[in-house]
Amino acid sequence: MPDYEEQVTQAFPELDYISSDDLRSKVVEAWTLALDRGGWRDIMDIPYAWNIHEVTNVRHVRGVTKIARESAIEQQEFHGADPDIDVIVAATLLHDVGKCYEYVDFVEDEKLLDPDPRYATEEIPHSLSGYALAHEVGCPLAVQRAIPHFIGEIPTRTLEAELVKSANSASSNAITQSTMGITLQEWVDEYSQT
C-alpha cells in the first residue's frame, strides 16, 4: 500500500503555512482517507479536471492555496481586514480533495489500486465529498463551509470562503487558458458536467 501520508506532505509544502498542528494533521488525514478510498497509487496521478490531464490536481490545489494566501495577506496589509490564514490554507488545500473520489472513472486503470465503490464515484460532486471529508476528520466549521466553493453560499458568505472561491476561479482560468486556449466560461459551457 502506498504511503499516502508521505505523498501528501511531499506534494503540499503549503501545509507549513498552517500554524495549528492539529489542523495541519486533519488536512493530511482527509487527503490520506480520500486517496485510500479512491484507490490511487499516487497523488500526482489525479488530474486537474476530468478532461484536462496535462495539469495535476496537486498543481491546481497548490496554485489556489498560493493565490488565496497572498490575497489574504494583501487584505490584512492593505485593507486592515482579519482573514483567518489557517482556515484559508486548510480550505484551499482541501477544496478539491473530493476529486480522489470523483475522478476514478476518468483515468487509466493502472493509476488505481482498488477504489472503494462506496466512495469512488462521479455521482457526488467533489466539493460535496470534500466537505464531507473535512467534516469526518473534524476540521473546524469555518474550513468545512469554505470547501463547497462553486455551489454558492453554503451556509453563509465568509471572507475565507470567498477567498477560496475566487482563488479557485483564478487558478482554473489560468489552467484552462494555458492548456486549452479557452476561458473558464468557455470550458464550463462546453464541458461542464453540472
mmCIF file with all atom_site columns, C-alpha atoms in Angstrom:
data_model
loop_
_atom_site.group_PDB
_atom_site.id
_atom_site.type_symbol
_atom_site.label_atom_id
_atom_site.label_alt_id
_atom_site.label_comp_id
_atom_site.label_asym_id
_atom_site.label_entity_id
_atom_site.label_seq_id
_atom_site.pdbx_PDB_ins_code
_atom_site.Cartn_x
_atom_site.Cartn_y
_atom_site.Cartn_z
_atom_site.occupancy
_atom_site.B_iso_or_equiv
_atom_site.pdbx_formal_charge
_atom_site.auth_seq_id
_atom_site.auth_comp_id
_atom_site.auth_asym_id
_atom_site.auth_atom_id
_atom_site.pdbx_PDB_model_num
ATOM 1   C CA . MET A 1 1   ? 0.000   0.000  0.000   1.00 0.00 ? 1   MET A CA 1
ATOM 2   C CA . PRO A 1 2   ? 1.324   3.455  -0.850  1.00 0.00 ? 2   PRO A CA 1
ATOM 3   C CA . ASP A 1 3   ? 2.476   5.760  1.942   1.00 0.00 ? 3   ASP A CA 1
ATOM 4   C CA . TYR A 1 4   ? -0.255  8.330  1.411   1.00 0.00 ? 4   TYR A CA 1
ATOM 5   C CA . GLU A 1 5   ? 0.742   10.494 4.350   1.00 0.00 ? 5   GLU A CA 1
ATOM 6   C CA . GLU A 1 6   ? 4.232   10.869 2.896   1.00 0.00 ? 6   GLU A CA 1
ATOM 7   C CA . GLN A 1 7   ? 2.782   11.599 -0.560  1.00 0.00 ? 7   GLN A CA 1
ATOM 8   C CA . VAL A 1 8   ? 0.531   14.330 0.844   1.00 0.00 ? 8   VAL A CA 1
ATOM 9   C CA . THR A 1 9   ? 3.233   16.035 2.890   1.00 0.00 ? 9   THR A CA 1
ATOM 10  C CA . GLN A 1 10  ? 5.626   15.949 -0.070  1.00 0.00 ? 10  GLN A CA 1
ATOM 11  C CA . ALA A 1 11  ? 3.004   17.196 -2.539  1.00 0.00 ? 11  ALA A CA 1
ATOM 12  C CA . PHE A 1 12  ? 1.862   20.140 -0.421  1.00 0.00 ? 12  PHE A CA 1
ATOM 13  C CA . PRO A 1 13  ? 4.697   22.139 1.158   1.00 0.00 ? 13  PRO A CA 1
ATOM 14  C CA . GLU A 1 14  ? 1.984   24.765 1.786   1.00 0.00 ? 14  GLU A CA 1
ATOM 15  C CA . LEU A 1 15  ? 0.921   22.656 4.779   1.00 0.00 ? 15  LEU A CA 1
ATOM 16  C CA . ASP A 1 16  ? 3.678   24.531 6.610   1.00 0.00 ? 16  ASP A CA 1
ATOM 17  C CA . TYR A 1 17  ? 1.594   27.717 6.321   1.00 0.00 ? 17  TYR A CA 1
ATOM 18  C CA . ILE A 1 18  ? -0.933  26.242 8.765   1.00 0.00 ? 18  ILE A CA 1
ATOM 19  C CA . SER A 1 19  ? 0.151   27.297 12.253  1.00 0.00 ? 19  SER A CA 1
ATOM 20  C CA . SER A 1 20  ? -2.103  24.798 14.047  1.00 0.00 ? 20  SER A CA 1
ATOM 21  C CA . ASP A 1 21  ? -0.508  21.344 14.251  1.00 0.00 ? 21  ASP A CA 1
ATOM 22  C CA . ASP A 1 22  ? -3.951  19.826 14.826  1.00 0.00 ? 22  ASP A CA 1
ATOM 23  C CA . LEU A 1 23  ? -5.489  21.435 11.743  1.00 0.00 ? 23  LEU A CA 1
ATOM 24  C CA . ARG A 1 24  ? -2.469  20.538 9.621   1.00 0.00 ? 24  ARG A CA 1
ATOM 25  C CA . SER A 1 25  ? -2.795  16.888 10.661  1.00 0.00 ? 25  SER A CA 1
ATOM 26  C CA . LYS A 1 26  ? -6.532  16.921 9.851   1.00 0.00 ? 26  LYS A CA 1
ATOM 27  C CA . VAL A 1 27  ? -5.810  18.161 6.331   1.00 0.00 ? 27  VAL A CA 1
ATOM 28  C CA . VAL A 1 28  ? -3.292  15.350 5.843   1.00 0.00 ? 28  VAL A CA 1
ATOM 29  C CA . GLU A 1 29  ? -5.764  12.837 7.307   1.00 0.00 ? 29  GLU A CA 1
ATOM 30  C CA . ALA A 1 30  ? -8.535  13.925 4.919   1.00 0.00 ? 30  ALA A CA 1
ATOM 31  C CA . TRP A 1 31  ? -6.238  13.532 1.906   1.00 0.00 ? 31  TRP A CA 1
ATOM 32  C CA . THR A 1 32  ? -4.989  10.168 3.167   1.00 0.00 ? 32  THR A CA 1
ATOM 33  C CA . LEU A 1 33  ? -8.551  8.859  3.562   1.00 0.00 ? 33  LEU A CA 1
ATOM 34  C CA . ALA A 1 34  ? -9.536  10.143 0.124   1.00 0.00 ? 34  ALA A CA 1
ATOM 35  C CA . LEU A 1 35  ? -6.515  8.636  -1.621  1.00 0.00 ? 35  LEU A CA 1
ATOM 36  C CA . ASP A 1 36  ? -7.041  5.280  0.070   1.00 0.00 ? 36  ASP A CA 1
ATOM 37  C CA . ARG A 1 37  ? -10.784 5.121  -0.597  1.00 0.00 ? 37  ARG A CA 1
ATOM 38  C CA . GLY A 1 38  ? -10.305 6.351  -4.156  1.00 0.00 ? 38  GLY A CA 1
ATOM 39  C CA . GLY A 1 39  ? -7.710  3.651  -4.690  1.00 0.00 ? 39  GLY A CA 1
ATOM 40  C CA . TRP A 1 40  ? -4.999  5.933  -6.069  1.00 0.00 ? 40  TRP A CA 1
ATOM 41  C CA . ARG A 1 41  ? -1.439  4.725  -6.479  1.00 0.00 ? 41  ARG A CA 1
ATOM 42  C CA . ASP A 1 42  ? -0.029  8.236  -6.388  1.00 0.00 ? 42  ASP A CA 1
ATOM 43  C CA . ILE A 1 43  ? -1.429  11.644 -5.519  1.00 0.00 ? 43  ILE A CA 1
ATOM 44  C CA . MET A 1 44  ? 0.238   13.012 -8.651  1.00 0.00 ? 44  MET A CA 1
ATOM 45  C CA . ASP A 1 45  ? -1.998  10.831 -10.859 1.00 0.00 ? 45  ASP A CA 1
ATOM 46  C CA . ILE A 1 46  ? -5.150  12.802 -10.068 1.00 0.00 ? 46  ILE A CA 1
ATOM 47  C CA . PRO A 1 47  ? -5.867  15.192 -12.936 1.00 0.00 ? 47  PRO A CA 1
ATOM 48  C CA . TYR A 1 48  ? -6.915  18.808 -12.539 1.00 0.00 ? 48  TYR A CA 1
ATOM 49  C CA . ALA A 1 49  ? -10.136 18.118 -14.451 1.00 0.00 ? 49  ALA A CA 1
ATOM 50  C CA . TRP A 1 50  ? -11.821 15.053 -15.827 1.00 0.00 ? 50  TRP A CA 1
ATOM 51  C CA . ASN A 1 51  ? -10.740 16.136 -19.316 1.00 0.00 ? 51  ASN A CA 1
ATOM 52  C CA . ILE A 1 52  ? -7.542  18.084 -18.550 1.00 0.00 ? 52  ILE A CA 1
ATOM 53  C CA . HIS A 1 53  ? -4.792  15.671 -17.577 1.00 0.00 ? 53  HIS A CA 1
ATOM 54  C CA . GLU A 1 54  ? -1.832  17.878 -18.538 1.00 0.00 ? 54  GLU A CA 1
ATOM 55  C CA . VAL A 1 55  ? -2.092  19.571 -15.144 1.00 0.00 ? 55  VAL A CA 1
ATOM 56  C CA . THR A 1 56  ? -2.350  17.629 -11.902 1.00 0.00 ? 56  THR A CA 1
ATOM 57  C CA . ASN A 1 57  ? -4.873  18.286 -9.188  1.00 0.00 ? 57  ASN A CA 1
ATOM 58  C CA . VAL A 1 58  ? -1.908  18.883 -6.867  1.00 0.00 ? 58  VAL A CA 1
ATOM 59  C CA . ARG A 1 59  ? -0.634  21.708 -9.098  1.00 0.00 ? 59  ARG A CA 1
ATOM 60  C CA . HIS A 1 60  ? -4.074  23.327 -9.148  1.00 0.00 ? 60  HIS A CA 1
ATOM 61  C CA . VAL A 1 61  ? -4.576  22.959 -5.377  1.00 0.00 ? 61  VAL A CA 1
ATOM 62  C CA . ARG A 1 62  ? -1.164  24.479 -4.718  1.00 0.00 ? 62  ARG A CA 1
ATOM 63  C CA . GLY A 1 63  ? -1.978  27.364 -7.068  1.00 0.00 ? 63  GLY A CA 1
ATOM 64  C CA . VAL A 1 64  ? -5.298  28.040 -5.356  1.00 0.00 ? 64  VAL A CA 1
ATOM 65  C CA . THR A 1 65  ? -3.586  27.946 -1.969  1.00 0.00 ? 65  THR A CA 1
ATOM 66  C CA . LYS A 1 66  ? -0.883  30.389 -3.052  1.00 0.00 ? 66  LYS A CA 1
ATOM 67  C CA . ILE A 1 67  ? -3.387  32.797 -4.630  1.00 0.00 ? 67  ILE A CA 1
ATOM 68  C CA . ALA A 1 68  ? -5.743  32.731 -1.637  1.00 0.00 ? 68  ALA A CA 1
ATOM 69  C CA . ARG A 1 69  ? -2.969  33.108 0.943   1.00 0.00 ? 69  ARG A CA 1
ATOM 70  C CA . GLU A 1 70  ? -1.363  36.022 -0.888  1.00 0.00 ? 70  GLU A CA 1
ATOM 71  C CA . SER A 1 71  ? -4.778  37.670 -1.267  1.00 0.00 ? 71  SER A CA 1
ATOM 72  C CA . ALA A 1 72  ? -5.425  37.237 2.455   1.00 0.00 ? 72  ALA A CA 1
ATOM 73  C CA . ILE A 1 73  ? -2.091  38.844 3.283   1.00 0.00 ? 73  ILE A CA 1
ATOM 74  C CA . GLU A 1 74  ? -2.975  41.779 0.999   1.00 0.00 ? 74  GLU A CA 1
ATOM 75  C CA . GLN A 1 75  ? -6.366  42.068 2.698   1.00 0.00 ? 75  GLN A CA 1
ATOM 76  C CA . GLN A 1 76  ? -4.592  42.273 6.045   1.00 0.00 ? 76  GLN A CA 1
ATOM 77  C CA . GLU A 1 77  ? -1.897  44.721 4.997   1.00 0.00 ? 77  GLU A CA 1
ATOM 78  C CA . PHE A 1 78  ? -3.791  46.915 2.553   1.00 0.00 ? 78  PHE A CA 1
ATOM 79  C CA . HIS A 1 79  ? -7.346  46.855 3.892   1.00 0.00 ? 79  HIS A CA 1
ATOM 80  C CA . GLY A 1 80  ? -6.802  46.074 7.557   1.00 0.00 ? 80  GLY A CA 1
ATOM 81  C CA . ALA A 1 81  ? -9.078  43.013 7.335   1.00 0.00 ? 81  ALA A CA 1
ATOM 82  C CA . ASP A 1 82  ? -8.558  39.982 9.534   1.00 0.00 ? 82  ASP A CA 1
ATOM 83  C CA . PRO A 1 83  ? -8.949  36.802 7.459   1.00 0.00 ? 83  PRO A CA 1
ATOM 84  C CA . ASP A 1 84  ? -8.022  33.571 9.218   1.00 0.00 ? 84  ASP A CA 1
ATOM 85  C CA . ILE A 1 85  ? -4.968  32.322 7.333   1.00 0.00 ? 85  ILE A CA 1
ATOM 86  C CA . ASP A 1 86  ? -5.154  28.824 8.847   1.00 0.00 ? 86  ASP A CA 1
ATOM 87  C CA . VAL A 1 87  ? -8.765  28.452 7.673   1.00 0.00 ? 87  VAL A CA 1
ATOM 88  C CA . ILE A 1 88  ? -7.907  29.729 4.208   1.00 0.00 ? 88  ILE A CA 1
ATOM 89  C CA . VAL A 1 89  ? -4.894  27.465 3.739   1.00 0.00 ? 89  VAL A CA 1
ATOM 90  C CA . ALA A 1 90  ? -6.672  24.390 5.110   1.00 0.00 ? 90  ALA A CA 1
ATOM 91  C CA . ALA A 1 91  ? -9.783  25.020 2.994   1.00 0.00 ? 91  ALA A CA 1
ATOM 92  C CA . THR A 1 92  ? -7.801  25.636 -0.188  1.00 0.00 ? 92  THR A CA 1
ATOM 93  C CA . LEU A 1 93  ? -5.714  22.524 0.382   1.00 0.00 ? 93  LEU A CA 1
ATOM 94  C CA . LEU A 1 94  ? -8.951  20.556 0.827   1.00 0.00 ? 94  LEU A CA 1
ATOM 95  C CA . HIS A 1 95  ? -11.164 22.258 -1.746  1.00 0.00 ? 95  HIS A CA 1
ATOM 96  C CA . ASP A 1 96  ? -10.507 19.559 -4.390  1.00 0.00 ? 96  ASP A CA 1
ATOM 97  C CA . VAL A 1 97  ? -9.711  16.551 -2.183  1.00 0.00 ? 97  VAL A CA 1
ATOM 98  C CA . GLY A 1 98  ? -13.042 15.115 -3.360  1.00 0.00 ? 98  GLY A CA 1
ATOM 99  C CA . LYS A 1 99  ? -11.554 14.593 -6.825  1.00 0.00 ? 99  LYS A CA 1
ATOM 100 C CA . CYS A 1 100 ? -9.963  11.490 -5.284  1.00 0.00 ? 100 CYS A CA 1
ATOM 101 C CA . TYR A 1 101 ? -13.476 10.041 -5.382  1.00 0.00 ? 101 TYR A CA 1
ATOM 102 C CA . GLU A 1 102 ? -14.975 11.760 -8.421  1.00 0.00 ? 102 GLU A CA 1
ATOM 103 C CA . TYR A 1 103 ? -12.208 11.225 -10.971 1.00 0.00 ? 103 TYR A CA 1
ATOM 104 C CA . VAL A 1 104 ? -11.528 7.485  -10.680 1.00 0.00 ? 104 VAL A CA 1
ATOM 105 C CA . ASP A 1 105 ? -13.596 6.877  -13.822 1.00 0.00 ? 105 ASP A CA 1
ATOM 106 C CA . PHE A 1 106 ? -11.526 9.321  -15.874 1.00 0.00 ? 106 PHE A CA 1
ATOM 107 C CA . VAL A 1 107 ? -8.029  7.824  -15.552 1.00 0.00 ? 107 VAL A CA 1
ATOM 108 C CA . GLU A 1 108 ? -6.335  4.664  -16.790 1.00 0.00 ? 108 GLU A CA 1
ATOM 109 C CA . ASP A 1 109 ? -6.775  1.624  -14.563 1.00 0.00 ? 109 ASP A CA 1
ATOM 110 C CA . GLU A 1 110 ? -3.040  1.337  -13.910 1.00 0.00 ? 110 GLU A CA 1
ATOM 111 C CA . LYS A 1 111 ? -3.206  4.574  -11.879 1.00 0.00 ? 111 LYS A CA 1
ATOM 112 C CA . LEU A 1 112 ? -5.611  2.926  -9.454  1.00 0.00 ? 112 LEU A CA 1
ATOM 113 C CA . LEU A 1 113 ? -5.389  0.099  -6.952  1.00 0.00 ? 113 LEU A CA 1
ATOM 114 C CA . ASP A 1 114 ? -8.815  -0.865 -5.643  1.00 0.00 ? 114 ASP A CA 1
ATOM 115 C CA . PRO A 1 115 ? -11.286 2.057  -5.438  1.00 0.00 ? 115 PRO A CA 1
ATOM 116 C CA . ASP A 1 116 ? -13.962 1.618  -2.763  1.00 0.00 ? 116 ASP A CA 1
ATOM 117 C CA . PRO A 1 117 ? -17.306 1.839  -4.622  1.00 0.00 ? 117 PRO A CA 1
ATOM 118 C CA . ARG A 1 118 ? -18.973 3.304  -1.522  1.00 0.00 ? 118 ARG A CA 1
ATOM 119 C CA . TYR A 1 119 ? -16.918 6.463  -2.092  1.00 0.00 ? 119 TYR A CA 1
ATOM 120 C CA . ALA A 1 120 ? -15.321 6.390  -5.538  1.00 0.00 ? 120 ALA A CA 1
ATOM 121 C CA . THR A 1 121 ? -17.948 7.662  -7.953  1.00 0.00 ? 121 THR A CA 1
ATOM 122 C CA . GLU A 1 122 ? -18.506 10.596 -10.236 1.00 0.00 ? 122 GLU A CA 1
ATOM 123 C CA . GLU A 1 123 ? -22.094 10.824 -8.937  1.00 0.00 ? 123 GLU A CA 1
ATOM 124 C CA . ILE A 1 124 ? -21.136 13.065 -6.000  1.00 0.00 ? 124 ILE A CA 1
ATOM 125 C CA . PRO A 1 125 ? -19.532 16.425 -6.887  1.00 0.00 ? 125 PRO A CA 1
ATOM 126 C CA . HIS A 1 126 ? -16.043 16.746 -5.444  1.00 0.00 ? 126 HIS A CA 1
ATOM 127 C CA . SER A 1 127 ? -16.904 19.884 -3.498  1.00 0.00 ? 127 SER A CA 1
ATOM 128 C CA . LEU A 1 128 ? -19.520 17.941 -1.517  1.00 0.00 ? 128 LEU A CA 1
ATOM 129 C CA . SER A 1 129 ? -17.336 14.904 -0.893  1.00 0.00 ? 129 SER A CA 1
ATOM 130 C CA . GLY A 1 130 ? -14.507 17.268 0.080   1.00 0.00 ? 130 GLY A CA 1
ATOM 131 C CA . TYR A 1 131 ? -16.806 18.941 2.581   1.00 0.00 ? 131 TYR A CA 1
ATOM 132 C CA . ALA A 1 132 ? -17.786 15.506 3.930   1.00 0.00 ? 132 ALA A CA 1
ATOM 133 C CA . LEU A 1 133 ? -14.133 14.502 4.341   1.00 0.00 ? 133 LEU A CA 1
ATOM 134 C CA . ALA A 1 134 ? -13.324 17.725 6.200   1.00 0.00 ? 134 ALA A CA 1
ATOM 135 C CA . HIS A 1 135 ? -16.316 17.100 8.457   1.00 0.00 ? 135 HIS A CA 1
ATOM 136 C CA . GLU A 1 136 ? -15.368 13.455 9.016   1.00 0.00 ? 136 GLU A CA 1
ATOM 137 C CA . VAL A 1 137 ? -11.830 14.275 10.196  1.00 0.00 ? 137 VAL A CA 1
ATOM 138 C CA . GLY A 1 138 ? -13.059 17.086 12.440  1.00 0.00 ? 138 GLY A CA 1
ATOM 139 C CA . CYS A 1 139 ? -11.951 20.226 10.630  1.00 0.00 ? 139 CYS A CA 1
ATOM 140 C CA . PRO A 1 140 ? -13.471 23.394 12.084  1.00 0.00 ? 140 PRO A CA 1
ATOM 141 C CA . LEU A 1 141 ? -16.793 24.515 10.625  1.00 0.00 ? 141 LEU A CA 1
ATOM 142 C CA . ALA A 1 142 ? -15.103 27.570 9.083   1.00 0.00 ? 142 ALA A CA 1
ATOM 143 C CA . VAL A 1 143 ? -12.912 25.247 6.988   1.00 0.00 ? 143 VAL A CA 1
ATOM 144 C CA . GLN A 1 144 ? -15.797 22.944 6.088   1.00 0.00 ? 144 GLN A CA 1
ATOM 145 C CA . ARG A 1 145 ? -18.045 25.729 4.834   1.00 0.00 ? 145 ARG A CA 1
ATOM 146 C CA . ALA A 1 146 ? -15.309 27.202 2.632   1.00 0.00 ? 146 ALA A CA 1
ATOM 147 C CA . ILE A 1 147 ? -14.888 23.955 0.671   1.00 0.00 ? 147 ILE A CA 1
ATOM 148 C CA . PRO A 1 148 ? -18.124 23.808 -1.416  1.00 0.00 ? 148 PRO A CA 1
ATOM 149 C CA . HIS A 1 149 ? -16.694 26.753 -3.332  1.00 0.00 ? 149 HIS A CA 1
ATOM 150 C CA . PHE A 1 150 ? -18.765 26.757 -6.509  1.00 0.00 ? 150 PHE A CA 1
ATOM 151 C CA . ILE A 1 151 ? -22.148 25.838 -5.099  1.00 0.00 ? 151 ILE A CA 1
ATOM 152 C CA . GLY A 1 152 ? -22.810 29.288 -3.704  1.00 0.00 ? 152 GLY A CA 1
ATOM 153 C CA . GLU A 1 153 ? -23.475 30.496 -0.221  1.00 0.00 ? 153 GLU A CA 1
ATOM 154 C CA . ILE A 1 154 ? -23.156 27.390 1.943   1.00 0.00 ? 154 ILE A CA 1
ATOM 155 C CA . PRO A 1 155 ? -24.307 28.261 4.522   1.00 0.00 ? 155 PRO A CA 1
ATOM 156 C CA . THR A 1 156 ? -23.195 31.895 4.716   1.00 0.00 ? 156 THR A CA 1
ATOM 157 C CA . ARG A 1 157 ? -20.636 34.039 2.974   1.00 0.00 ? 157 ARG A CA 1
ATOM 158 C CA . THR A 1 158 ? -17.382 34.468 4.844   1.00 0.00 ? 158 THR A CA 1
ATOM 159 C CA . LEU A 1 159 ? -14.218 36.281 3.902   1.00 0.00 ? 159 LEU A CA 1
ATOM 160 C CA . GLU A 1 160 ? -12.368 32.954 3.932   1.00 0.00 ? 160 GLU A CA 1
ATOM 161 C CA . ALA A 1 161 ? -14.939 31.146 1.767   1.00 0.00 ? 161 ALA A CA 1
ATOM 162 C CA . GLU A 1 162 ? -14.957 33.986 -0.755  1.00 0.00 ? 162 GLU A CA 1
ATOM 163 C CA . LEU A 1 163 ? -11.155 33.856 -0.973  1.00 0.00 ? 163 LEU A CA 1
ATOM 164 C CA . VAL A 1 164 ? -11.251 30.112 -1.653  1.00 0.00 ? 164 VAL A CA 1
ATOM 165 C CA . LYS A 1 165 ? -13.884 30.604 -4.333  1.00 0.00 ? 165 LYS A CA 1
ATOM 166 C CA . SER A 1 166 ? -12.107 33.479 -6.090  1.00 0.00 ? 166 SER A CA 1
ATOM 167 C CA . ALA A 1 167 ? -8.675  31.845 -5.874  1.00 0.00 ? 167 ALA A CA 1
ATOM 168 C CA . ASN A 1 168 ? -10.130 28.670 -7.376  1.00 0.00 ? 168 ASN A CA 1
ATOM 169 C CA . SER A 1 169 ? -11.554 30.664 -10.280 1.00 0.00 ? 169 SER A CA 1
ATOM 170 C CA . ALA A 1 170 ? -8.252  32.475 -10.802 1.00 0.00 ? 170 ALA A CA 1
ATOM 171 C CA . SER A 1 171 ? -6.279  29.230 -10.919 1.00 0.00 ? 171 SER A CA 1
ATOM 172 C CA . SER A 1 172 ? -8.890  27.479 -13.077 1.00 0.00 ? 172 SER A CA 1
ATOM 173 C CA . ASN A 1 173 ? -8.934  30.341 -15.576 1.00 0.00 ? 173 ASN A CA 1
ATOM 174 C CA . ALA A 1 174 ? -5.152  30.210 -15.859 1.00 0.00 ? 174 ALA A CA 1
ATOM 175 C CA . ILE A 1 175 ? -5.100  26.441 -16.352 1.00 0.00 ? 175 ILE A CA 1
ATOM 176 C CA . THR A 1 176 ? -7.850  26.319 -18.979 1.00 0.00 ? 176 THR A CA 1
ATOM 177 C CA . GLN A 1 177 ? -6.322  29.205 -20.885 1.00 0.00 ? 177 GLN A CA 1
ATOM 178 C CA . SER A 1 178 ? -2.803  27.760 -20.814 1.00 0.00 ? 178 SER A CA 1
ATOM 179 C CA . THR A 1 179 ? -3.759  24.150 -21.599 1.00 0.00 ? 179 THR A CA 1
ATOM 180 C CA . MET A 1 180 ? -6.745  24.561 -23.910 1.00 0.00 ? 180 MET A CA 1
ATOM 181 C CA . GLY A 1 181 ? -6.525  28.152 -25.097 1.00 0.00 ? 181 GLY A CA 1
ATOM 182 C CA . ILE A 1 182 ? -10.043 28.922 -23.854 1.00 0.00 ? 182 ILE A CA 1
ATOM 183 C CA . THR A 1 183 ? -11.582 30.757 -20.932 1.00 0.00 ? 183 THR A CA 1
ATOM 184 C CA . LEU A 1 184 ? -13.043 29.013 -17.920 1.00 0.00 ? 184 LEU A CA 1
ATOM 185 C CA . GLN A 1 185 ? -16.521 30.107 -19.012 1.00 0.00 ? 185 GLN A CA 1
ATOM 186 C CA . GLU A 1 186 ? -15.970 28.537 -22.432 1.00 0.00 ? 186 GLU A CA 1
ATOM 187 C CA . TRP A 1 187 ? -14.840 25.348 -20.696 1.00 0.00 ? 187 TRP A CA 1
ATOM 188 C CA . VAL A 1 188 ? -17.950 25.359 -18.475 1.00 0.00 ? 188 VAL A CA 1
ATOM 189 C CA . ASP A 1 189 ? -20.227 25.986 -21.470 1.00 0.00 ? 189 ASP A CA 1
ATOM 190 C CA . GLU A 1 190 ? -18.664 23.129 -23.449 1.00 0.00 ? 190 GLU A CA 1
ATOM 191 C CA . TYR A 1 191 ? -17.632 20.532 -20.892 1.00 0.00 ? 191 TYR A CA 1
ATOM 192 C CA . SER A 1 192 ? -19.346 21.103 -17.547 1.00 0.00 ? 192 SER A CA 1
ATOM 193 C CA . GLN A 1 193 ? -20.935 18.025 -16.057 1.00 0.00 ? 193 GLN A CA 1
ATOM 194 C CA . THR A 1 194 ? -23.351 20.066 -13.953 1.00 0.00 ? 194 THR A CA 1
#
